[in-house]
Coordinates of N, CA and C and ligand atoms in Angstrom, one line a residue:
M490 N 0.9 -1.2 0.1 CA -0.1 0.0 0.1 C 0.9 1.2 0.0
Q491 N 0.7 2.1 -1.1 CA 1.6 3.4 -1.2 C 0.5 4.5 -1.1
L492 N 0.7 5.3 0.0 CA -0.1 6.4 0.1 C 0.6 7.7 0.1
I493 N 0.0 9.1 -0.4 CA 0.6 10.3 -0.2 C -0.5 10.9 0.8
F494 N 0.1 11.7 1.8 CA -0.8 12.5 2.6 C -0.5 13.9 2.2
L495 N -1.4 14.6 1.8 CA -1.3 16.0 1.1 C -2.3 16.9 1.8
G496 N -1.8 18.2 2.0 CA -2.6 19.1 2.5 C -1.9 20.4 3.3
P497 N -2.5 21.3 3.8 CA -1.8 22.3 4.4 C -1.1 22.1 5.6
P498 N -0.1 22.9 6.1 CA 0.5 22.7 7.3 C -0.5 22.7 8.3
G499 N -0.3 21.7 9.3 CA -1.2 21.6 10.4 C -2.4 20.8 10.3
A500 N -2.6 20.3 8.9 CA -3.9 19.7 8.9 C -4.1 18.3 9.4
G501 N -3.0 17.9 10.1 CA -3.1 16.6 10.9 C -2.4 15.6 10.2
K502 N -1.7 15.7 9.0 CA -1.0 14.5 8.3 C -0.1 13.7 9.0
G503 N 0.8 14.4 9.8 CA 1.9 13.7 10.5 C 1.2 12.7 11.6
T504 N 0.2 13.5 12.2 CA -0.4 12.8 13.5 C -1.0 11.3 12.8
Q505 N -1.8 11.7 11.8 CA -2.6 10.5 11.2 C -1.8 9.5 10.6
A506 N -0.4 9.9 9.9 CA 0.3 9.0 9.2 C 1.0 8.0 10.3
K507 N 1.3 8.6 11.5 CA 1.7 7.8 12.7 C 0.8 6.7 12.8
V508 N -0.5 7.0 12.9 CA -1.5 5.9 13.5 C -1.6 5.1 12.4
V509 N -1.9 5.5 11.1 CA -2.0 4.5 10.1 C -0.7 3.4 9.7
C510 N 0.4 4.2 9.9 CA 1.7 3.4 9.7 C 1.7 2.4 10.7
E511 N 1.4 2.6 12.0 CA 1.5 1.6 13.1 C 0.5 0.4 12.9
R512 N -0.8 0.9 12.4 CA -1.8 0.0 12.3 C -1.4 -1.1 11.1
F513 N -0.9 -0.4 10.0 CA -0.7 -1.1 8.8 C 0.9 -1.7 8.5
K514 N 1.6 -1.4 9.6 CA 3.1 -1.8 9.7 C 3.7 -1.4 8.2
I515 N 3.8 -0.1 8.1 CA 4.4 0.3 6.9 C 5.2 1.6 7.3
P516 N 6.3 1.9 6.7 CA 7.1 3.1 7.2 C 6.5 4.5 6.9
H517 N 6.6 5.4 7.9 CA 6.2 6.8 7.7 C 7.2 7.5 7.2
V518 N 7.1 7.9 5.8 CA 8.2 8.9 5.2 C 7.9 10.3 5.2
S519 N 8.4 11.1 6.1 CA 8.1 12.3 6.3 C 9.3 13.2 6.0
T520 N 9.1 13.9 4.9 CA 10.5 14.7 4.4 C 10.8 15.8 5.5
G521 N 9.7 16.2 6.1 CA 10.0 17.4 7.2 C 10.9 16.6 8.2
D522 N 10.5 15.6 8.7 CA 11.2 14.8 9.8 C 12.6 14.5 9.4
I523 N 12.7 14.0 8.1 CA 14.1 13.6 7.7 C 14.9 14.8 7.8
L524 N 14.3 15.9 7.2 CA 15.1 17.2 7.0 C 15.6 17.7 8.5
R525 N 14.7 17.7 9.4 CA 14.8 18.0 10.8 C 15.9 17.1 11.4
E526 N 16.0 15.9 11.2 CA 17.0 15.0 11.6 C 18.3 15.5 10.9
S527 N 18.4 15.5 9.7 CA 19.7 16.1 8.9 C 20.1 17.3 9.6
V528 N 19.3 18.3 10.0 CA 19.7 19.5 10.5 C 20.4 19.2 11.9
K529 N 19.6 18.5 12.7 CA 20.2 18.1 14.1 C 21.6 17.3 13.9
A530 N 21.8 16.5 13.0 CA 23.0 15.7 12.9 C 24.0 16.6 12.1
G531 N 23.8 17.8 11.6 CA 24.8 18.6 10.9 C 25.0 18.0 9.6
L532 N 24.2 17.2 9.0 CA 24.5 16.8 7.6 C 24.4 17.8 6.5
P533 N 25.1 17.7 5.5 CA 25.2 18.8 4.5 C 23.9 19.0 3.8
A534 N 23.0 18.0 3.7 CA 21.6 18.3 3.2 C 20.8 19.1 4.3
G535 N 21.0 18.9 5.5 CA 20.3 19.6 6.6 C 20.9 21.0 6.7
L536 N 22.2 21.1 6.5 CA 22.8 22.6 6.5 C 22.1 23.5 5.6
Q537 N 21.9 22.8 4.3 CA 21.6 23.6 3.1 C 20.0 23.9 3.3
A538 N 19.3 22.9 3.9 CA 17.8 23.1 4.1 C 17.5 24.2 5.2
K539 N 18.2 24.3 6.2 CA 17.8 24.9 7.5 C 17.3 26.3 7.2
A540 N 17.9 27.0 6.4 CA 17.8 28.4 6.2 C 16.1 28.5 5.5
Y541 N 16.0 27.8 4.6 CA 14.5 27.7 3.9 C 13.5 27.2 5.1
M542 N 13.7 26.2 5.8 CA 12.9 25.6 6.9 C 12.5 26.8 7.8
D543 N 13.6 27.6 8.4 CA 13.4 28.6 9.3 C 12.3 29.6 8.9
K544 N 12.5 29.9 7.5 CA 11.4 31.0 7.0 C 10.2 30.4 6.5
G545 N 10.0 29.2 6.5 CA 8.8 28.5 6.1 C 8.7 28.4 4.5
E546 N 9.9 28.5 4.0 CA 10.0 28.3 2.5 C 10.2 26.9 2.1
L547 N 10.1 26.5 1.1 CA 10.2 25.2 0.5 C 11.8 24.9 0.3
V548 N 12.3 23.9 0.7 CA 13.7 23.4 0.4 C 13.8 23.1 -1.1
P549 N 14.9 23.4 -1.8 CA 14.9 23.1 -3.3 C 14.7 21.7 -3.6
D550 N 13.8 21.6 -4.7 CA 13.5 20.3 -5.2 C 14.6 19.3 -5.2
E551 N 15.7 19.6 -5.8 CA 16.8 18.5 -6.0 C 17.1 17.8 -4.5
I552 N 17.2 18.7 -3.6 CA 17.6 18.1 -2.3 C 16.5 17.2 -1.8
V553 N 15.2 17.6 -1.8 CA 14.2 16.9 -1.3 C 13.8 15.6 -2.1
I554 N 14.0 15.8 -3.4 CA 13.8 14.6 -4.3 C 14.6 13.6 -3.9
K555 N 15.9 13.8 -3.8 CA 16.9 12.8 -3.6 C 16.6 12.1 -2.3
I556 N 16.2 12.9 -1.3 CA 16.0 12.4 0.0 C 14.7 11.3 0.0
A557 N 13.8 11.7 -0.6 CA 12.5 10.9 -0.7 C 12.7 9.6 -1.5
V558 N 13.2 9.8 -2.8 CA 13.4 8.7 -3.6 C 14.4 7.6 -2.9
E559 N 15.5 8.1 -2.3 CA 16.4 7.1 -1.6 C 15.7 6.4 -0.5
R560 N 14.6 7.1 0.3 CA 14.0 6.4 1.3 C 13.1 5.4 0.7
I561 N 12.4 5.6 -0.3 CA 11.3 4.8 -0.6 C 11.9 3.4 -1.4
Q562 N 13.1 3.7 -1.7 CA 13.9 2.5 -2.4 C 14.4 1.5 -1.4
R563 N 14.3 1.8 0.1 CA 14.9 1.0 1.1 C 14.1 -0.2 1.3
P564 N 14.7 -1.4 1.6 CA 14.0 -2.8 1.6 C 12.5 -2.5 2.4
D565 N 12.6 -2.0 3.5 CA 11.3 -1.7 4.6 C 10.1 -1.2 3.7
A566 N 10.4 -0.4 2.7 CA 9.4 0.3 2.0 C 8.8 -0.6 0.8
K567 N 9.3 -1.8 0.8 CA 8.6 -2.8 -0.3 C 7.3 -3.2 -0.1
K568 N 6.8 -3.1 1.2 CA 5.7 -3.5 1.4 C 4.5 -2.4 1.6
G569 N 5.1 -1.1 1.4 CA 4.3 0.1 1.2 C 4.8 1.2 2.1
F570 N 4.2 2.3 2.0 CA 4.7 3.5 2.8 C 3.7 4.6 2.9
I571 N 3.8 5.6 3.7 CA 3.1 6.8 3.5 C 4.1 8.0 3.4
L572 N 3.9 8.6 2.2 CA 4.6 9.9 2.1 C 3.9 11.0 2.6
D573 N 4.5 11.6 3.7 CA 3.8 12.8 4.4 C 4.7 14.1 4.0
G574 N 3.9 14.9 3.3 CA 4.6 16.3 3.0 C 5.5 16.2 1.9
F575 N 5.5 15.1 0.9 CA 6.1 15.0 -0.4 C 5.2 14.2 -1.1
P576 N 4.9 14.6 -2.4 CA 5.5 15.9 -2.9 C 4.9 17.0 -2.5
R577 N 5.6 18.1 -2.9 CA 5.0 19.6 -2.6 C 5.0 20.5 -3.8
T578 N 5.7 20.0 -5.0 CA 5.6 20.9 -6.2 C 5.4 19.8 -7.2
K579 N 5.2 20.4 -8.4 CA 4.9 19.6 -9.6 C 6.0 18.8 -10.0
V580 N 7.2 19.6 -10.0 CA 8.5 18.8 -10.1 C 8.8 17.6 -9.3
Q581 N 8.6 17.7 -8.0 CA 8.5 16.8 -7.0 C 7.7 15.5 -7.7
A582 N 6.4 15.9 -7.8 CA 5.4 14.9 -8.4 C 5.6 14.1 -9.4
V583 N 6.5 14.7 -10.4 CA 6.7 14.0 -11.6 C 7.8 13.2 -11.4
S584 N 8.8 13.7 -10.4 CA 10.0 12.9 -10.3 C 9.5 11.6 -9.5
L585 N 8.5 11.9 -8.6 CA 8.1 10.5 -7.8 C 7.4 9.7 -8.7
D586 N 6.7 10.1 -9.6 CA 5.9 9.0 -10.7 C 7.1 8.3 -11.4
E587 N 8.1 9.1 -11.8 CA 9.2 8.4 -12.5 C 10.0 7.3 -11.6
A588 N 10.2 7.9 -10.4 CA 11.0 6.8 -9.4 C 10.1 5.5 -9.1
L589 N 8.8 5.7 -9.0 CA 8.0 4.6 -8.8 C 7.8 3.6 -9.9
K590 N 7.9 4.3 -11.0 CA 7.9 3.5 -12.2 C 9.0 2.5 -12.5
K591 N 10.1 3.0 -12.1 CA 11.3 2.4 -12.0 C 11.2 1.1 -11.2
I592 N 10.7 1.2 -10.1 CA 10.5 0.1 -9.1 C 9.3 -0.6 -9.1
G593 N 8.5 -0.4 -10.2 CA 7.4 -1.2 -10.6 C 6.2 -1.0 -9.5
A594 N 6.2 0.3 -8.9 CA 5.1 0.6 -7.9 C 4.2 1.6 -8.3
K595 N 3.1 1.9 -7.7 CA 2.4 3.1 -8.0 C 1.4 3.5 -6.7
I596 N 1.1 4.7 -6.7 CA 0.4 5.4 -5.7 C -1.1 4.7 -5.6
D597 N -1.5 4.1 -4.5 CA -2.8 3.8 -4.4 C -3.9 5.0 -4.4
Y598 N -3.6 5.8 -3.1 CA -4.4 7.1 -2.8 C -3.4 8.2 -2.5
A599 N -3.8 9.3 -3.1 CA -3.3 10.7 -2.4 C -4.5 11.2 -1.4
I600 N -4.3 11.2 -0.3 CA -5.1 11.7 0.6 C -5.1 13.1 1.0
Y601 N -6.1 13.8 0.5 CA -6.0 15.3 0.8 C -6.7 15.7 2.1
F602 N -6.0 16.1 3.1 CA -6.5 16.7 4.3 C -6.9 18.2 4.2
E603 N -8.4 18.3 4.0 CA -8.8 19.5 3.9 C -9.1 20.3 5.2
T604 N -8.7 21.7 5.3 CA -8.9 22.1 6.5 C -8.9 23.7 6.3
S605 N -9.2 24.5 7.1 CA -9.1 26.0 6.8 C -7.9 26.6 7.5
P606 N -7.3 27.9 6.8 CA -6.2 28.5 7.5 C -6.4 28.6 9.0
E607 N -7.5 29.0 9.5 CA -7.8 29.3 10.8 C -7.4 28.1 11.7
M608 N -7.9 26.9 11.4 CA -7.7 25.7 11.9 C -6.0 25.3 11.8
S609 N -5.4 25.6 10.6 CA -3.9 25.2 10.6 C -3.2 26.1 11.6
I610 N -3.6 27.3 11.7 CA -2.9 28.3 12.6 C -3.1 27.8 14.0
S611 N -4.4 27.5 14.5 CA -4.5 27.2 15.9 C -3.8 25.8 16.2
R612 N -3.8 24.9 15.2 CA -3.1 23.7 15.5 C -1.7 23.9 15.6
L613 N -1.1 24.6 14.7 CA 0.4 24.8 14.5 C 0.9 25.4 15.8
T614 N 0.2 26.7 16.1 CA 0.9 27.7 17.0 C 0.6 27.0 18.5
G615 N -0.3 25.9 18.7 CA -0.4 25.2 19.9 C 0.5 23.9 19.9
R616 N 1.0 23.5 18.9 CA 1.7 22.2 18.9 C 3.0 22.4 19.6
R617 N 3.2 21.2 20.5 CA 4.5 21.1 21.2 C 5.2 19.8 20.7
V618 N 6.3 19.8 20.6 CA 6.9 18.6 20.2 C 8.0 18.1 21.2
C619 N 8.2 16.9 21.2 CA 9.3 16.3 22.3 C 10.8 16.6 21.7
R620 N 11.5 17.2 22.5 CA 12.9 17.6 22.0 C 13.6 16.1 21.7
K621 N 13.3 15.0 22.6 CA 14.1 14.0 22.6 C 13.5 12.8 21.5
C622 N 12.2 12.6 21.6 CA 11.7 11.4 20.6 C 10.8 12.0 19.6
G623 N 10.5 13.2 19.4 CA 9.8 13.9 18.5 C 8.4 13.9 18.7
A624 N 7.7 13.1 19.7 CA 6.1 13.0 19.7 C 5.6 14.4 19.8
N625 N 4.2 14.3 19.2 CA 3.6 15.7 19.2 C 2.4 15.6 20.1
F626 N 2.3 16.9 20.6 CA 1.3 17.2 21.5 C 0.7 18.5 21.1
H627 N -0.4 19.1 21.8 CA -1.0 20.3 21.5 C -1.5 20.8 22.8
L628 N -1.2 22.1 23.0 CA -1.5 22.8 24.2 C -3.1 22.7 24.8
V629 N -4.0 22.5 23.6 CA -5.4 22.3 24.2 C -6.0 21.0 23.7
T630 N -5.8 20.5 22.4 CA -6.4 19.4 22.0 C -5.8 17.9 22.4
I631 N -4.5 17.9 22.6 CA -3.6 16.8 22.8 C -2.7 17.0 24.0
K632 N -3.1 17.3 25.2 CA -2.2 17.7 26.2 C -1.6 16.5 26.7
P633 N -0.3 16.8 27.2 CA 0.5 15.6 27.8 C 0.0 15.5 29.4
K634 N 0.3 14.5 29.8 CA -0.2 14.2 31.3 C 0.4 15.3 32.1
K635 N 1.6 15.4 32.0 CA 2.3 16.7 32.9 C 2.8 17.7 32.0
E636 N 2.4 18.9 32.3 CA 2.8 20.0 31.4 C 4.3 20.2 31.0
G637 N 4.5 20.4 29.7 CA 5.8 20.5 29.2 C 6.8 19.2 29.2
V638 N 6.1 17.9 29.6 CA 6.8 16.7 29.8 C 6.2 15.8 28.7
C639 N 7.1 15.1 28.0 CA 6.5 14.0 27.1 C 6.1 12.8 27.9
D640 N 4.8 12.3 27.5 CA 4.3 11.2 28.1 C 5.0 9.9 27.8
F641 N 5.8 10.0 26.7 CA 6.4 8.7 26.2 C 7.7 8.3 26.8
C642 N 8.6 9.6 26.7 CA 10.1 9.4 27.1 C 10.3 10.4 28.2
G643 N 9.6 11.2 28.7 CA 9.9 12.2 29.7 C 10.8 13.5 29.2
G644 N 10.9 13.5 27.9 CA 11.8 14.6 27.3 C 10.9 15.9 27.5
A645 N 11.7 17.1 27.4 CA 11.1 18.5 27.4 C 10.2 18.7 26.1
L646 N 9.1 19.3 26.3 CA 8.2 19.8 25.1 C 8.6 21.2 24.7
I647 N 8.8 21.2 23.5 CA 9.1 22.6 22.8 C 8.4 23.0 21.7
Q648 N 8.4 24.3 21.4 CA 7.5 24.8 20.1 C 8.6 24.7 18.9
R649 N 8.4 24.3 17.9 CA 9.1 24.2 16.8 C 9.4 25.7 16.3
D650 N 10.6 26.0 15.7 CA 10.9 27.3 15.3 C 10.0 27.8 14.3
D651 N 9.6 26.9 13.3 CA 8.6 27.3 12.1 C 7.2 27.3 12.4
D652 N 6.8 27.1 13.9 CA 5.5 27.0 14.3 C 5.1 28.5 14.9
K653 N 6.1 29.4 15.0 CA 5.7 30.7 15.3 C 4.5 31.4 14.3
V654 N 3.7 32.2 14.8 CA 2.7 32.6 13.9 C 3.1 33.2 12.6
E655 N 4.0 34.0 12.7 CA 4.5 34.6 11.3 C 4.9 33.6 10.3
T656 N 5.6 32.7 10.9 CA 6.3 31.8 9.8 C 5.2 30.7 9.3
V657 N 4.3 30.5 10.4 CA 3.0 29.7 9.9 C 2.3 30.3 8.7
K658 N 2.1 31.6 8.9 CA 1.3 32.4 7.9 C 2.1 32.1 6.5
N659 N 3.5 32.4 6.6 CA 4.3 32.2 5.4 C 4.2 30.7 4.7
R660 N 4.2 29.7 5.6 CA 4.0 28.3 5.3 C 2.6 28.2 4.5
L661 N 1.7 28.7 5.0 CA 0.3 28.7 4.6 C 0.3 29.2 2.9
K662 N 0.9 30.6 2.9 CA 0.9 31.2 1.6 C 1.8 30.2 0.7
V663 N 2.8 29.8 1.2 CA 3.8 28.9 0.2 C 2.9 27.7 -0.2
Y664 N 2.2 27.2 0.6 CA 1.4 25.7 0.3 C 0.3 26.2 -0.8
T665 N -0.2 27.4 -0.7 CA -1.3 27.9 -1.5 C -0.6 28.0 -3.0
S666 N 0.6 28.7 -3.0 CA 1.0 29.0 -4.3 C 1.9 28.0 -5.1
Q667 N 2.4 26.9 -4.1 CA 3.3 25.9 -4.6 C 2.8 24.6 -4.6
T668 N 1.9 24.3 -3.7 CA 1.5 22.8 -3.5 C 0.0 22.5 -3.8
A669 N -0.8 23.6 -3.6 CA -2.3 23.2 -3.6 C -2.6 22.6 -5.0
D670 N -1.7 22.9 -6.0 CA -2.2 22.6 -7.6 C -2.0 20.9 -7.6
L671 N -1.4 20.6 -6.7 CA -1.2 18.9 -6.7 C -2.5 18.2 -6.4
I672 N -3.5 18.8 -5.8 CA -4.8 18.3 -5.6 C -5.4 17.9 -6.9
D673 N -5.2 18.9 -7.8 CA -5.8 18.6 -9.2 C -5.0 17.5 -9.9
Y674 N -3.7 17.5 -9.6 CA -2.8 16.5 -10.5 C -3.1 15.2 -10.0
Y675 N -3.5 14.8 -8.9 CA -3.9 13.6 -8.2 C -5.5 13.3 -8.6
R676 N -6.2 14.4 -8.6 CA -7.6 14.2 -9.0 C -7.7 13.6 -10.5
Q677 N -6.9 14.3 -11.3 CA -6.7 13.9 -12.8 C -6.3 12.4 -12.9
Q678 N -5.7 12.0 -12.0 CA -5.0 10.5 -12.0 C -6.0 9.7 -11.5
G679 N -7.2 10.1 -10.9 CA -8.3 9.4 -10.3 C -7.9 8.6 -9.0
I680 N -6.9 9.4 -8.3 CA -6.7 8.6 -7.1 C -6.7 9.4 -5.7
L681 N -7.4 10.7 -6.0 CA -7.5 11.6 -4.8 C -8.6 11.3 -3.9
K682 N -8.4 11.3 -2.8 CA -9.5 11.1 -1.8 C -9.4 12.4 -0.8
T683 N -10.6 12.9 -0.6 CA -10.7 14.1 0.3 C -11.2 13.8 1.8
L684 N -10.3 14.1 2.7 CA -10.7 13.8 4.2 C -10.9 15.1 4.8
N685 N -11.9 15.3 5.7 CA -12.2 16.5 6.5 C -11.1 16.5 7.6
G686 N -10.0 17.4 7.4 CA -9.0 17.5 8.3 C -9.5 17.9 9.7
D687 N -10.6 18.5 9.9 CA -11.0 19.0 11.0 C -11.5 17.7 12.1
L688 N -11.7 16.7 11.5 CA -12.2 15.6 12.4 C -11.2 15.2 13.4
G689 N -11.6 14.4 14.4 CA -10.8 14.0 15.4 C -9.9 12.7 14.9
I690 N -8.9 12.5 15.6 CA -7.8 11.6 15.1 C -8.6 10.1 14.9
E691 N -9.4 9.6 15.9 CA -10.0 8.3 15.8 C -11.0 8.2 14.4
E692 N -11.8 9.4 14.3 CA -12.9 9.4 13.4 C -12.2 9.4 11.9
A693 N -11.0 10.2 11.8 CA -10.3 10.3 10.6 C -9.7 9.0 10.2
F694 N -9.1 8.2 11.2 CA -8.5 7.0 11.0 C -9.7 5.9 10.7
G695 N -10.7 5.9 11.3 CA -11.9 5.3 10.7 C -12.2 5.3 9.1
I696 N -12.3 6.5 8.7 CA -12.5 6.7 7.4 C -11.5 6.3 6.4
I697 N -10.2 6.6 6.7 CA -9.0 6.2 5.9 C -9.0 4.6 5.9
S698 N -9.1 3.9 7.0 CA -9.2 2.5 7.1 C -10.1 2.0 6.0
D699 N -11.4 2.4 6.2 CA -12.5 1.9 5.1 C -12.0 2.2 3.9
W700 N -11.5 3.1 3.4 CA -10.9 3.5 2.1 C -9.9 2.4 1.8
L701 N -9.1 2.0 2.9 CA -7.9 1.1 2.5 C -8.5 -0.4 2.2
K702 N -9.4 -0.6 3.1 CA -10.0 -1.9 3.1 C -10.7 -2.2 1.8
S703 N -11.4 -1.2 1.3 CA -12.2 -1.4 -0.1 C -11.2 -1.1 -1.2
R704 N -9.9 -1.0 -1.0 CA -9.2 -0.7 -2.4 C -9.0 -1.8 -3.4
Ligands
AP5_906 P1 6.7 19.5 7.5 O1 7.4 18.9 8.8 O2 6.5 18.6 6.5 O3 5.7 20.5 7.8 P2 4.2 20.7 7.3 O4 3.6 20.0 6.0 O5 4.1 22.1 7.2 O6 3.4 19.7 8.2 P3 3.3 20.0 9.7 O7 4.0 18.8 10.4 O8 3.4 21.2 10.3 O9 1.6 19.5 9.9 P4 0.7 18.3 9.7 O10 -0.2 18.3 8.8 O11 1.6 17.3 9.8 O12 0.1 18.3 11.3 P5 0.4 17.6 12.6 O13 -0.2 16.0 12.3 O14 1.8 17.7 13.1 O15 7.8 20.4 6.7 C1 8.5 21.5 7.5 C2 9.4 22.2 6.5 O16 10.4 21.2 5.7 C3 8.8 22.9 5.4 O17 8.1 24.2 5.7 C4 9.8 22.9 4.1 O18 10.8 24.0 4.5 C5 10.6 21.7 4.5 N1 10.0 20.6 3.7 C6 9.4 19.4 4.1 N2 9.0 18.7 3.1 C7 9.4 19.3 1.9 C8 9.2 19.1 0.5 N3 8.7 17.9 0.2 N4 9.6 20.1 -0.3 C9 10.3 21.3 0.1 N5 10.4 21.4 1.4 C10 10.1 20.6 2.1 O19 -0.6 18.4 13.7 C11 -0.3 19.6 13.8 C12 -1.0 19.9 15.4 O20 -2.4 19.6 15.6 C13 -0.3 18.9 16.5 O21 -0.1 19.6 17.7 C14 -1.2 17.8 16.6 O22 -1.0 17.3 18.0 C15 -2.5 18.6 16.5 N6 -3.6 17.6 15.8 C16 -3.3 16.8 14.6 N7 -4.3 16.1 14.2 C17 -5.3 16.6 15.0 C18 -6.7 16.2 15.0 N8 -7.3 15.4 14.2 N9 -7.5 16.9 16.3 C19 -7.0 17.6 17.0 N10 -5.7 18.0 17.1 C20 -4.8 17.4 16.1

């Protein structure tokens, strides 16, 4: 099963990808997570990407395509994967099609998480992530048991630099100008599924599971 999770920042793609990947035992391929890990590790790709990420701009296609294509060719991705946050431009989408063709795979569904800019802003400005294990929380909707402390590993919860309100607004602009056209790209391929991104995590998971079972 090969899926793409598409949608504006804060639509809930990463949160839902974790749940679906755990249930269906497939890898979660988040270009955002891979880039953040590369920044942390001081890798060349991370150092190049950091300035773009801090401003909420897209990292250049050639860097991201290399990362994503390399990841989906690893042995654990043979049984399927969820691409979360990739592709984000037409150039990335076409490169993905070409890479999949080479390995004899195809995308089953591109799931579009539809939500409003207001919801994106409230989800992202309230998001807190664990510095140690990367788990996601929210100040209002997904509170940790103890304020500021990760439920899973006890690490400190912090706000991502690009979750400050001005950067979030820029990420939304960038999404509208560079990524939103991919909704039509996948609609034309007949593989687009639209999900109400405002639904709760369990409800959204139920809908996605039904789609996957009837595929
Ligand atoms: P990336 O990390 O991919 O950020 P994003 O796409 O902007 O997505 P987010 O992680 O912000 O949102 P999400 O939809 O996953 O929401 P989440 O589930 O976390 O990218 C970061 C940067 O990397 C980019 O700006 C760019 O610079 C670069 N980059 C990455 N990929 C790239 C590419 N392909 N090309 C070029 N550059 C690239 O949820 C958000 C919050 O809401 C959380 O607090 C969560 O707990 C809460 N929440 C989630 N779902 C629900 C729900 N159903 N109900 C209530 N609360 C919920």
